[in-house]
JSON list of C-alpha atoms in Angstrom, two decimals:
[
{"chain": "A", "resi": 1, "resn": "MET", "atom": "CA", "xyz": [56.25, 102.68, 131.94]},
{"chain": "A", "resi": 2, "resn": "LYS", "atom": "CA", "xyz": [53.50, 100.52, 133.80]},
{"chain": "A", "resi": 3, "resn": "LEU", "atom": "CA", "xyz": [51.02, 102.91, 132.20]},
{"chain": "A", "resi": 4, "resn": "ALA", "atom": "CA", "xyz": [52.30, 102.45, 128.82]},
{"chain": "A", "resi": 5, "resn": "ASN", "atom": "CA", "xyz": [52.24, 98.66, 129.15]},
{"chain": "A", "resi": 6, "resn": "SER", "atom": "CA", "xyz": [48.67, 98.67, 130.34]},
{"chain": "A", "resi": 7, "resn": "LEU", "atom": "CA", "xyz": [47.71, 100.83, 127.41]},
{"chain": "A", "resi": 8, "resn": "ILE", "atom": "CA", "xyz": [49.55, 98.57, 125.01]},
{"chain": "A", "resi": 9, "resn": "THR", "atom": "CA", "xyz": [47.82, 95.48, 126.41]},
{"chain": "A", "resi": 10, "resn": "ALA", "atom": "CA", "xyz": [44.46, 97.28, 126.21]},
{"chain": "A", "resi": 11, "resn": "GLY", "atom": "CA", "xyz": [45.03, 98.37, 122.61]},
{"chain": "A", "resi": 12, "resn": "LEU", "atom": "CA", "xyz": [44.70, 101.94, 123.54]},
{"chain": "A", "resi": 13, "resn": "PHE", "atom": "CA", "xyz": [48.12, 103.10, 122.57]},
{"chain": "A", "resi": 14, "resn": "SER", "atom": "CA", "xyz": [48.39, 104.46, 118.95]},
{"chain": "A", "resi": 15, "resn": "SER", "atom": "CA", "xyz": [51.29, 103.28, 116.69]},
{"chain": "A", "resi": 16, "resn": "ILE", "atom": "CA", "xyz": [52.62, 106.84, 116.62]},
{"chain": "A", "resi": 17, "resn": "ALA", "atom": "CA", "xyz": [52.91, 106.97, 120.43]},
{"chain": "A", "resi": 18, "resn": "PHE", "atom": "CA", "xyz": [54.18, 103.48, 120.50]},
{"chain": "A", "resi": 19, "resn": "SER", "atom": "CA", "xyz": [57.13, 104.27, 118.24]},
{"chain": "A", "resi": 20, "resn": "ALA", "atom": "CA", "xyz": [58.35, 106.86, 120.78]},
{"chain": "A", "resi": 21, "resn": "LEU", "atom": "CA", "xyz": [58.63, 104.37, 123.53]},
{"chain": "A", "resi": 22, "resn": "PRO", "atom": "CA", "xyz": [61.99, 102.56, 124.33]},
{"chain": "A", "resi": 23, "resn": "LEU", "atom": "CA", "xyz": [62.72, 99.80, 122.04]},
{"chain": "A", "resi": 24, "resn": "GLY", "atom": "CA", "xyz": [63.05, 97.06, 124.96]},
{"chain": "A", "resi": 25, "resn": "ILE", "atom": "CA", "xyz": [59.40, 97.20, 125.53]},
{"chain": "A", "resi": 26, "resn": "ALA", "atom": "CA", "xyz": [57.71, 95.35, 122.57]},
{"chain": "A", "resi": 27, "resn": "ASN", "atom": "CA", "xyz": [60.66, 94.57, 120.22]},
{"chain": "A", "resi": 28, "resn": "ALA", "atom": "CA", "xyz": [59.53, 91.14, 119.01]},
{"chain": "A", "resi": 29, "resn": "GLN", "atom": "CA", "xyz": [61.98, 90.87, 116.11]},
{"chain": "A", "resi": 30, "resn": "ASP", "atom": "CA", "xyz": [65.59, 90.94, 115.68]},
{"chain": "A", "resi": 31, "resn": "THR", "atom": "CA", "xyz": [66.64, 94.49, 114.86]},
{"chain": "A", "resi": 32, "resn": "GLY", "atom": "CA", "xyz": [69.55, 93.56, 112.72]},
{"chain": "A", "resi": 33, "resn": "LYS", "atom": "CA", "xyz": [68.85, 94.01, 109.00]},
{"chain": "A", "resi": 34, "resn": "LYS", "atom": "CA", "xyz": [70.49, 92.40, 105.77]},
{"chain": "A", "resi": 35, "resn": "VAL", "atom": "CA", "xyz": [70.63, 93.58, 102.52]},
{"chain": "A", "resi": 36, "resn": "ILE", "atom": "CA", "xyz": [69.31, 91.36, 99.68]},
{"chain": "A", "resi": 37, "resn": "LEU", "atom": "CA", "xyz": [70.73, 92.00, 96.13]},
{"chain": "A", "resi": 38, "resn": "SER", "atom": "CA", "xyz": [70.08, 89.78, 93.02]},
{"chain": "A", "resi": 39, "resn": "PRO", "atom": "CA", "xyz": [72.03, 89.96, 89.92]},
{"chain": "A", "resi": 40, "resn": "ASN", "atom": "CA", "xyz": [69.12, 88.39, 88.20]},
{"chain": "A", "resi": 41, "resn": "ALA", "atom": "CA", "xyz": [66.87, 91.48, 89.02]},
{"chain": "A", "resi": 42, "resn": "PRO", "atom": "CA", "xyz": [67.22, 95.18, 87.91]},
{"chain": "A", "resi": 43, "resn": "ASN", "atom": "CA", "xyz": [69.65, 97.39, 89.61]},
{"chain": "A", "resi": 44, "resn": "PRO", "atom": "CA", "xyz": [67.83, 99.95, 91.98]},
{"chain": "A", "resi": 45, "resn": "ILE", "atom": "CA", "xyz": [67.10, 103.25, 90.20]},
{"chain": "A", "resi": 46, "resn": "GLY", "atom": "CA", "xyz": [67.60, 105.23, 93.54]},
{"chain": "A", "resi": 47, "resn": "PRO", "atom": "CA", "xyz": [68.88, 105.04, 97.05]},
{"chain": "A", "resi": 48, "resn": "TYR", "atom": "CA", "xyz": [67.15, 101.73, 98.18]},
{"chain": "A", "resi": 49, "resn": "SER", "atom": "CA", "xyz": [67.63, 98.10, 98.28]},
{"chain": "A", "resi": 50, "resn": "GLN", "atom": "CA", "xyz": [65.95, 95.41, 96.36]},
{"chain": "A", "resi": 51, "resn": "ALA", "atom": "CA", "xyz": [65.02, 93.74, 99.69]},
{"chain": "A", "resi": 52, "resn": "ILE", "atom": "CA", "xyz": [65.80, 94.07, 103.39]},
{"chain": "A", "resi": 53, "resn": "GLN", "atom": "CA", "xyz": [65.66, 91.06, 105.66]},
{"chain": "A", "resi": 54, "resn": "VAL", "atom": "CA", "xyz": [64.78, 91.56, 109.42]},
{"chain": "A", "resi": 55, "resn": "GLY", "atom": "CA", "xyz": [64.35, 88.44, 111.40]},
{"chain": "A", "resi": 56, "resn": "LYS", "atom": "CA", "xyz": [62.28, 86.08, 109.44]},
{"chain": "A", "resi": 57, "resn": "THR", "atom": "CA", "xyz": [60.61, 88.89, 107.45]},
{"chain": "A", "resi": 58, "resn": "VAL", "atom": "CA", "xyz": [61.81, 90.08, 103.95]},
{"chain": "A", "resi": 59, "resn": "TYR", "atom": "CA", "xyz": [60.42, 93.41, 102.63]},
{"chain": "A", "resi": 60, "resn": "LEU", "atom": "CA", "xyz": [60.83, 93.58, 99.07]},
{"chain": "A", "resi": 61, "resn": "ALA", "atom": "CA", "xyz": [60.95, 96.92, 96.97]},
{"chain": "A", "resi": 62, "resn": "GLY", "atom": "CA", "xyz": [58.54, 97.53, 94.24]},
{"chain": "A", "resi": 63, "resn": "GLN", "atom": "CA", "xyz": [59.64, 95.77, 91.19]},
{"chain": "A", "resi": 64, "resn": "ALA", "atom": "CA", "xyz": [58.74, 96.83, 87.82]},
{"chain": "A", "resi": 65, "resn": "ALA", "atom": "CA", "xyz": [59.01, 95.77, 83.98]},
{"chain": "A", "resi": 66, "resn": "ILE", "atom": "CA", "xyz": [62.58, 96.48, 83.73]},
{"chain": "A", "resi": 67, "resn": "ASP", "atom": "CA", "xyz": [64.90, 93.92, 82.01]},
{"chain": "A", "resi": 68, "resn": "PRO", "atom": "CA", "xyz": [67.54, 92.83, 84.47]},
{"chain": "A", "resi": 69, "resn": "LYS", "atom": "CA", "xyz": [70.25, 92.52, 81.89]},
{"chain": "A", "resi": 70, "resn": "SER", "atom": "CA", "xyz": [69.99, 95.73, 79.99]},
{"chain": "A", "resi": 71, "resn": "ASN", "atom": "CA", "xyz": [68.13, 97.74, 83.04]},
{"chain": "A", "resi": 72, "resn": "GLN", "atom": "CA", "xyz": [65.84, 98.99, 80.23]},
{"chain": "A", "resi": 73, "resn": "PRO", "atom": "CA", "xyz": [62.17, 99.43, 80.98]},
{"chain": "A", "resi": 74, "resn": "MET", "atom": "CA", "xyz": [59.70, 97.50, 78.77]},
{"chain": "A", "resi": 75, "resn": "VAL", "atom": "CA", "xyz": [57.58, 100.75, 78.21]},
{"chain": "A", "resi": 76, "resn": "ASN", "atom": "CA", "xyz": [55.65, 99.45, 75.08]},
{"chain": "A", "resi": 77, "resn": "ALA", "atom": "CA", "xyz": [54.90, 95.99, 76.39]},
{"chain": "A", "resi": 78, "resn": "SER", "atom": "CA", "xyz": [51.43, 94.79, 77.18]},
{"chain": "A", "resi": 79, "resn": "ILE", "atom": "CA", "xyz": [50.26, 94.90, 80.79]},
{"chain": "A", "resi": 80, "resn": "GLU", "atom": "CA", "xyz": [50.43, 91.05, 80.69]},
{"chain": "A", "resi": 81, "resn": "ASP", "atom": "CA", "xyz": [54.13, 91.15, 79.79]},
{"chain": "A", "resi": 82, "resn": "GLN", "atom": "CA", "xyz": [55.02, 93.92, 82.10]},
{"chain": "A", "resi": 83, "resn": "THR", "atom": "CA", "xyz": [53.26, 91.98, 85.07]},
{"chain": "A", "resi": 84, "resn": "ARG", "atom": "CA", "xyz": [55.23, 88.85, 84.16]},
{"chain": "A", "resi": 85, "resn": "ARG", "atom": "CA", "xyz": [58.32, 90.60, 83.97]},
{"chain": "A", "resi": 86, "resn": "THR", "atom": "CA", "xyz": [57.62, 92.49, 87.24]},
{"chain": "A", "resi": 87, "resn": "LEU", "atom": "CA", "xyz": [56.72, 89.15, 89.26]},
{"chain": "A", "resi": 88, "resn": "ASP", "atom": "CA", "xyz": [59.99, 87.40, 87.63]},
{"chain": "A", "resi": 89, "resn": "ASN", "atom": "CA", "xyz": [61.98, 90.23, 88.92]},
{"chain": "A", "resi": 90, "resn": "LEU", "atom": "CA", "xyz": [60.66, 89.79, 92.51]},
{"chain": "A", "resi": 91, "resn": "LYS", "atom": "CA", "xyz": [61.26, 86.10, 92.28]},
{"chain": "A", "resi": 92, "resn": "ALA", "atom": "CA", "xyz": [64.88, 86.66, 91.28]},
{"chain": "A", "resi": 93, "resn": "VAL", "atom": "CA", "xyz": [65.22, 88.80, 94.55]},
{"chain": "A", "resi": 94, "resn": "LEU", "atom": "CA", "xyz": [63.59, 86.15, 96.63]},
{"chain": "A", "resi": 95, "resn": "GLU", "atom": "CA", "xyz": [65.70, 83.28, 95.12]},
{"chain": "A", "resi": 96, "resn": "ALA", "atom": "CA", "xyz": [69.04, 85.51, 95.92]},
{"chain": "A", "resi": 97, "resn": "ASP", "atom": "CA", "xyz": [67.79, 84.88, 99.51]},
{"chain": "A", "resi": 98, "resn": "GLY", "atom": "CA", "xyz": [66.83, 81.22, 99.20]},
{"chain": "A", "resi": 99, "resn": "MET", "atom": "CA", "xyz": [63.07, 81.79, 99.14]},
{"chain": "A", "resi": 100, "resn": "THR", "atom": "CA", "xyz": [60.28, 81.26, 96.72]},
{"chain": "A", "resi": 101, "resn": "MET", "atom": "CA", "xyz": [57.05, 83.11, 95.68]},
{"chain": "A", "resi": 102, "resn": "ASP", "atom": "CA", "xyz": [55.32, 80.80, 98.31]},
{"chain": "A", "resi": 103, "resn": "HIS", "atom": "CA", "xyz": [57.04, 82.80, 101.08]},
{"chain": "A", "resi": 104, "resn": "ILE", "atom": "CA", "xyz": [55.17, 85.94, 100.16]},
{"chain": "A", "resi": 105, "resn": "VAL", "atom": "CA", "xyz": [52.45, 86.69, 102.51]},
{"chain": "A", "resi": 106, "resn": "SER", "atom": "CA", "xyz": [51.37, 90.38, 101.37]},
{"chain": "A", "resi": 107, "resn": "THR", "atom": "CA", "xyz": [51.75, 92.12, 97.91]},
{"chain": "A", "resi": 108, "resn": "SER", "atom": "CA", "xyz": [50.78, 95.72, 96.98]},
{"chain": "A", "resi": 109, "resn": "VAL", "atom": "CA", "xyz": [50.14, 96.40, 93.29]},
{"chain": "A", "resi": 110, "resn": "PHE", "atom": "CA", "xyz": [50.34, 99.64, 91.75]},
{"chain": "A", "resi": 111, "resn": "LEU", "atom": "CA", "xyz": [48.69, 100.20, 88.39]},
{"chain": "A", "resi": 112, "resn": "LYS", "atom": "CA", "xyz": [48.87, 103.16, 86.14]},
{"chain": "A", "resi": 113, "resn": "ASP", "atom": "CA", "xyz": [45.36, 102.36, 84.62]},
{"chain": "A", "resi": 114, "resn": "LEU", "atom": "CA", "xyz": [42.76, 100.39, 87.00]},
{"chain": "A", "resi": 115, "resn": "SER", "atom": "CA", "xyz": [41.15, 98.98, 83.73]},
{"chain": "A", "resi": 116, "resn": "ASP", "atom": "CA", "xyz": [44.12, 96.73, 83.41]},
{"chain": "A", "resi": 117, "resn": "PHE", "atom": "CA", "xyz": [43.23, 95.02, 86.55]},
{"chain": "A", "resi": 118, "resn": "GLY", "atom": "CA", "xyz": [41.67, 91.99, 85.06]},
{"chain": "A", "resi": 119, "resn": "LYS", "atom": "CA", "xyz": [44.64, 91.27, 82.55]},
{"chain": "A", "resi": 120, "resn": "MET", "atom": "CA", "xyz": [47.07, 91.78, 85.47]},
{"chain": "A", "resi": 121, "resn": "ASN", "atom": "CA", "xyz": [45.22, 89.67, 87.68]},
{"chain": "A", "resi": 122, "resn": "GLU", "atom": "CA", "xyz": [45.22, 86.84, 85.09]},
{"chain": "A", "resi": 123, "resn": "VAL", "atom": "CA", "xyz": [48.97, 86.75, 84.97]},
{"chain": "A", "resi": 124, "resn": "TYR", "atom": "CA", "xyz": [49.27, 87.22, 88.73]},
{"chain": "A", "resi": 125, "resn": "ALA", "atom": "CA", "xyz": [47.08, 84.18, 89.45]},
{"chain": "A", "resi": 126, "resn": "THR", "atom": "CA", "xyz": [49.61, 81.97, 87.64]},
{"chain": "A", "resi": 127, "resn": "TYR", "atom": "CA", "xyz": [52.31, 83.05, 90.13]},
{"chain": "A", "resi": 128, "resn": "PHE", "atom": "CA", "xyz": [50.24, 82.32, 93.24]},
{"chain": "A", "resi": 129, "resn": "LYS", "atom": "CA", "xyz": [48.27, 79.29, 92.78]},
{"chain": "A", "resi": 130, "resn": "ASP", "atom": "CA", "xyz": [47.98, 77.77, 96.35]},
{"chain": "A", "resi": 131, "resn": "ALA", "atom": "CA", "xyz": [47.05, 80.25, 99.34]},
{"chain": "A", "resi": 132, "resn": "PRO", "atom": "CA", "xyz": [47.76, 83.58, 97.14]},
{"chain": "A", "resi": 133, "resn": "PRO", "atom": "CA", "xyz": [49.05, 86.36, 99.58]},
{"chain": "A", "resi": 134, "resn": "ALA", "atom": "CA", "xyz": [46.99, 89.22, 100.97]},
{"chain": "A", "resi": 135, "resn": "ARG", "atom": "CA", "xyz": [47.19, 92.14, 98.32]},
{"chain": "A", "resi": 136, "resn": "ALA", "atom": "CA", "xyz": [46.11, 95.64, 98.03]},
{"chain": "A", "resi": 137, "resn": "THR", "atom": "CA", "xyz": [45.78, 97.13, 94.46]},
{"chain": "A", "resi": 138, "resn": "VAL", "atom": "CA", "xyz": [45.44, 100.83, 93.66]},
{"chain": "A", "resi": 139, "resn": "GLU", "atom": "CA", "xyz": [45.59, 102.90, 90.50]},
{"chain": "A", "resi": 140, "resn": "VAL", "atom": "CA", "xyz": [48.41, 105.71, 90.58]},
{"chain": "A", "resi": 141, "resn": "ALA", "atom": "CA", "xyz": [48.88, 108.76, 88.44]},
{"chain": "A", "resi": 142, "resn": "ARG", "atom": "CA", "xyz": [52.21, 107.65, 87.41]},
{"chain": "A", "resi": 143, "resn": "LEU", "atom": "CA", "xyz": [54.90, 105.09, 87.81]},
{"chain": "A", "resi": 144, "resn": "PRO", "atom": "CA", "xyz": [58.67, 105.19, 87.49]},
{"chain": "A", "resi": 145, "resn": "ARG", "atom": "CA", "xyz": [59.95, 105.07, 83.87]},
{"chain": "A", "resi": 146, "resn": "ASP", "atom": "CA", "xyz": [56.26, 105.41, 82.79]},
{"chain": "A", "resi": 147, "resn": "LEU", "atom": "CA", "xyz": [55.57, 101.77, 83.34]},
{"chain": "A", "resi": 148, "resn": "LYS", "atom": "CA", "xyz": [52.14, 100.10, 83.60]},
{"chain": "A", "resi": 149, "resn": "VAL", "atom": "CA", "xyz": [52.61, 98.03, 86.94]},
{"chain": "A", "resi": 150, "resn": "GLU", "atom": "CA", "xyz": [54.74, 97.94, 89.98]},
{"chain": "A", "resi": 151, "resn": "ILE", "atom": "CA", "xyz": [54.51, 95.41, 92.74]},
{"chain": "A", "resi": 152, "resn": "SER", "atom": "CA", "xyz": [56.10, 95.31, 96.31]},
{"chain": "A", "resi": 153, "resn": "ALA", "atom": "CA", "xyz": [55.84, 92.37, 98.51]},
{"chain": "A", "resi": 154, "resn": "ILE", "atom": "CA", "xyz": [56.51, 91.07, 102.02]},
{"chain": "A", "resi": 155, "resn": "ALA", "atom": "CA", "xyz": [57.75, 87.43, 102.53]},
{"chain": "A", "resi": 156, "resn": "VAL", "atom": "CA", "xyz": [58.22, 85.48, 105.57]},
{"chain": "A", "resi": 157, "resn": "ARG", "atom": "CA", "xyz": [60.47, 82.51, 106.36]},
{"chain": "A", "resi": 158, "resn": "PRO", "atom": "CA", "xyz": [59.04, 79.46, 107.97]}
]
């Protein structure tokens, strides 16, 4: 155990090897998890939660342009409208846990066509005016329900 602690301190231990160690070594966060569900966001289309809170961190599942009232995808909508609906869905999940978009520290944006980046980015910027979160944006071959954009996020309580 001393060797493992020394390797962790030295930064020489890989995350795979670290995950095999007993939880007591470096468990910095509460291990209890809470499911967050908003009636103002689309129902999950699979076996997952809209969001999970662990300690002060909230992990938001990917949201897309699905109308929360009808649960129908906005397949024929523009990338701007799909981005707006997607971000509104994320916002609704956060609000169900008393949080706002300002609590988001990281997002992952998945685009069906990277040439839509500029248009998506214009809408995205209106949701994150001050201290926007870290972000990764990637093009993917296909998204659920043939939508143009999906966004997942991580938020942290102060």
